[in-house]
Protein backbone atom coordinates (compact mmCIF):
# COMPACT_ATOMS: atom_id res chain seq x y z
CA MET A 1 -34.03 -33.13 15.96
CA LYS A 2 -32.44 -36.03 14.08
CA LEU A 3 -30.56 -33.56 11.90
CA ARG A 4 -29.11 -31.89 15.00
CA ARG A 5 -27.94 -35.24 16.41
CA PHE A 6 -26.42 -36.08 13.05
CA ALA A 7 -24.58 -32.74 13.02
CA TYR A 8 -23.22 -33.35 16.54
CA ALA A 9 -22.12 -36.83 15.55
CA ALA A 10 -20.38 -35.48 12.45
CA VAL A 11 -18.54 -32.82 14.43
CA GLY A 12 -17.55 -35.43 17.02
CA CYS A 13 -16.15 -37.73 14.34
CA ALA A 14 -14.25 -34.85 12.76
CA LEU A 15 -12.69 -33.91 16.10
CA LEU A 16 -11.83 -37.52 16.82
CA GLY A 17 -10.17 -37.82 13.41
CA ALA A 18 -8.23 -34.60 13.94
CA THR A 19 -7.06 -35.81 17.35
CA ALA A 20 -5.90 -39.06 15.83
CA ALA A 21 -4.01 -37.18 13.13
CA PHE A 22 -2.11 -35.11 15.71
CA ALA A 23 -1.35 -38.15 17.82
CA ALA A 24 -0.03 -40.19 14.90
CA VAL A 25 3.00 -42.33 15.59
CA ALA A 26 5.53 -43.29 12.94
CA ASP A 27 6.64 -46.88 12.26
CA ASP A 28 9.77 -46.45 14.36
CA GLY A 29 7.69 -45.47 17.40
CA SER A 30 8.53 -41.76 17.29
CA SER A 31 5.90 -39.06 17.06
CA ALA A 32 5.01 -38.16 13.48
CA GLY A 33 3.83 -34.67 14.48
CA ILE A 34 5.77 -31.53 15.26
CA ASP A 35 8.06 -31.73 18.27
CA PHE A 36 7.29 -28.55 20.18
CA ALA A 37 9.60 -29.49 23.03
CA LYS A 38 12.70 -29.51 20.81
CA SER A 39 15.29 -27.09 22.11
CA ILE A 40 17.47 -24.78 20.08
CA THR A 41 21.08 -25.88 19.88
CA LEU A 42 22.53 -22.47 19.07
CA THR A 43 24.84 -20.67 21.44
CA PRO A 44 23.70 -17.27 22.72
CA ALA A 45 26.03 -15.51 20.27
CA GLU A 46 24.77 -17.61 17.34
CA THR A 47 21.18 -17.02 18.42
CA LEU A 48 21.75 -13.27 18.48
CA ALA A 49 23.53 -13.29 15.11
CA GLN A 50 20.77 -15.35 13.47
CA SER A 51 18.07 -13.14 14.99
CA LYS A 52 19.80 -10.00 13.72
CA ASP A 53 20.04 -11.56 10.25
CA TYR A 54 16.33 -12.40 10.31
CA TYR A 55 15.51 -8.89 11.52
CA LYS A 56 17.61 -7.29 8.74
CA LYS A 57 15.81 -9.41 6.13
CA MET A 58 12.44 -8.41 7.62
CA VAL A 59 13.39 -4.73 7.36
CA ASP A 60 14.45 -5.26 3.73
CA THR A 61 11.15 -7.00 2.99
CA GLN A 62 9.23 -4.14 4.61
CA ARG A 63 11.11 -1.64 2.43
CA ARG A 64 10.32 -3.68 -0.69
CA ILE A 65 6.62 -3.80 0.21
CA GLN A 66 6.70 -0.04 0.86
CA SER A 67 8.16 0.50 -2.62
CA LEU A 68 5.43 -1.73 -4.12
CA TYR A 69 2.86 0.35 -2.21
CA THR A 70 4.34 3.54 -3.67
CA LYS A 71 4.30 2.02 -7.16
CA ALA A 72 0.63 0.98 -6.83
CA LYS A 73 -0.25 4.44 -5.54
CA LYS A 74 1.59 6.09 -8.43
CA ASP A 75 -0.19 3.82 -10.94
CA LYS A 76 -3.52 4.69 -9.26
CA ASP A 77 -4.49 1.02 -9.18
CA VAL A 78 -6.90 0.76 -6.25
CA VAL A 79 -7.08 -3.04 -6.24
CA LYS A 80 -3.30 -3.43 -6.09
CA LEU A 81 -3.02 -0.58 -3.60
CA ASN A 82 -5.53 -2.17 -1.21
CA CYS A 83 -3.85 -5.56 -1.47
CA VAL A 84 -0.35 -4.22 -0.87
CA SER A 85 -1.61 -1.89 1.87
CA ASP A 86 -3.06 -4.87 3.72
CA LYS A 87 0.25 -6.74 3.50
CA LEU A 88 2.20 -3.67 4.58
CA THR A 89 -0.04 -3.16 7.61
CA GLN A 90 0.45 -6.77 8.68
CA VAL A 91 4.22 -6.52 8.22
CA LYS A 92 4.34 -3.33 10.32
CA GLY A 93 2.52 -5.17 13.11
CA HIS A 94 4.92 -8.10 12.90
CA MET A 95 7.86 -5.69 12.94
CA THR A 96 6.56 -4.11 16.15
CA VAL A 97 6.46 -7.54 17.79
CA ALA A 98 9.90 -8.36 16.34
CA ASP A 99 11.31 -5.16 17.87
CA GLN A 100 9.98 -6.22 21.28
CA SER A 101 11.31 -9.75 20.81
CA MET A 102 14.76 -8.51 19.84
CA THR A 103 14.88 -6.28 22.93
CA SER A 104 13.78 -9.18 25.14
CA LEU A 105 16.27 -11.50 23.44
CA ASN A 106 19.15 -9.15 24.23
CA LEU A 107 18.02 -8.96 27.88
CA ASP A 108 17.61 -12.74 28.11
CA ILE A 109 21.10 -13.29 26.71
CA ALA A 110 22.52 -10.78 29.20
CA ARG A 111 20.72 -12.59 32.07
CA ASN A 112 21.83 -16.01 30.77
CA ASP A 113 18.18 -17.14 30.68
CA ASP A 114 18.25 -19.97 28.13
CA PRO A 115 14.52 -20.88 28.09
CA ALA A 116 13.52 -17.24 27.62
CA ARG A 117 16.23 -16.80 24.98
CA GLN A 118 14.92 -19.82 23.09
CA HIS A 119 11.37 -18.49 23.34
CA GLN A 120 12.31 -15.09 21.94
CA PHE A 121 14.38 -16.67 19.17
CA THR A 122 11.42 -18.85 18.23
CA ARG A 123 9.19 -15.76 18.11
CA VAL A 124 11.66 -13.93 15.85
CA THR A 125 11.93 -16.98 13.59
CA ILE A 126 8.15 -17.29 13.25
CA LEU A 127 7.80 -13.56 12.60
CA TYR A 128 10.53 -13.76 9.96
CA GLN A 129 8.67 -16.57 8.19
CA LYS A 130 5.42 -14.60 8.29
CA VAL A 131 7.06 -11.44 6.94
CA VAL A 132 8.71 -13.36 4.09
CA THR A 133 5.34 -14.88 3.21
CA LEU A 134 3.68 -11.45 3.27
CA GLY A 135 6.46 -10.11 1.05
CA THR A 136 5.76 -12.82 -1.50
CA GLU A 137 2.03 -12.11 -1.30
CA ALA A 138 2.68 -8.39 -1.83
CA GLU A 139 4.72 -9.21 -4.94
CA GLN A 140 1.77 -11.25 -6.18
CA CYS A 141 -0.59 -8.32 -5.51
CA ILE A 142 1.39 -6.21 -7.95
CA GLY A 143 1.88 -9.07 -10.37
CA GLU A 144 5.64 -9.20 -10.08
CA ASP A 145 7.32 -12.53 -9.66
CA VAL A 146 9.85 -12.92 -6.86
CA SER A 147 12.36 -14.37 -9.29
CA TYR A 148 12.18 -11.29 -11.53
CA VAL A 149 15.65 -10.70 -12.98
CA GLY A 150 15.01 -8.01 -15.57
CA ALA A 151 13.27 -7.22 -18.82
CA THR A 152 12.62 -10.09 -21.21
CA ARG A 153 14.82 -10.24 -24.30
CA VAL A 154 13.87 -12.28 -27.34
CA ASP A 155 16.53 -13.42 -29.82
CA VAL A 156 15.29 -14.64 -33.20
CA GLU A 157 17.50 -16.79 -35.37
CA ILE A 158 16.37 -17.27 -38.98
CA ASP A 159 17.55 -20.26 -40.93
CA PRO A 160 19.65 -19.00 -43.92
CA SER A 161 17.98 -21.52 -46.25
CA ILE A 162 14.67 -19.63 -45.98
CA PRO A 163 14.23 -17.19 -48.90
CA PRO A 164 14.10 -13.50 -47.91
CA THR A 165 10.95 -12.85 -49.94
CA ASP A 166 7.49 -14.01 -48.98
CA PRO A 167 6.57 -16.99 -51.21
CA THR A 168 2.84 -16.45 -50.59
CA GLU A 169 2.84 -13.09 -52.36
CA PRO A 170 2.34 -13.22 -56.18
C-alpha cells in the first residue's frame, strides 16, 4: 500500500515538473516554450510555392528510399530490407496525407481562407520534416551516409629520402 502511494506521488511530481517545464518563462518575460499561436507571414503565392517545393523534395526522398529498398532486395539482406521497408511504408503514408493537404491548400487559397491555408501549410511543413528524417534513417539502414560524394581515393606520397629497398631484409 505504501509502495502504491509512493508511486502515485512520484508520478504526480513528474507531471508537476513537466508542467513547469512547459510553462517556463524567459528572463525577458516572454514564454520560453514553443509559440503555437504564431502565424505564417507568407503570402498565398509564397505559401503555395514553398509547399510545392517541400512536396517535390518529399517525392525525391521517396524515390531515393525506393531505390535503397531495391538495392537491399537485390543484395538479399533481410535486416536492411525490413528496415528500409518500414521507412518506405511510413513515407508512403505521409505522402498520402501530403497529397490531401496540398489539395486542401489549393482550395483554401482559392477561397481566400487564411487560417485554413496556414493550417494546411503547417501540415505540409511537418510532413516534409518527417519524410526528410525518414529518408536519413533509411540511408542509415543501408549504411550509406547522407553526405556520400563518391568512392574513396587514397593518394600516397613517399618521401624521396627513404631508400627504395627494405632495410630490414638482410
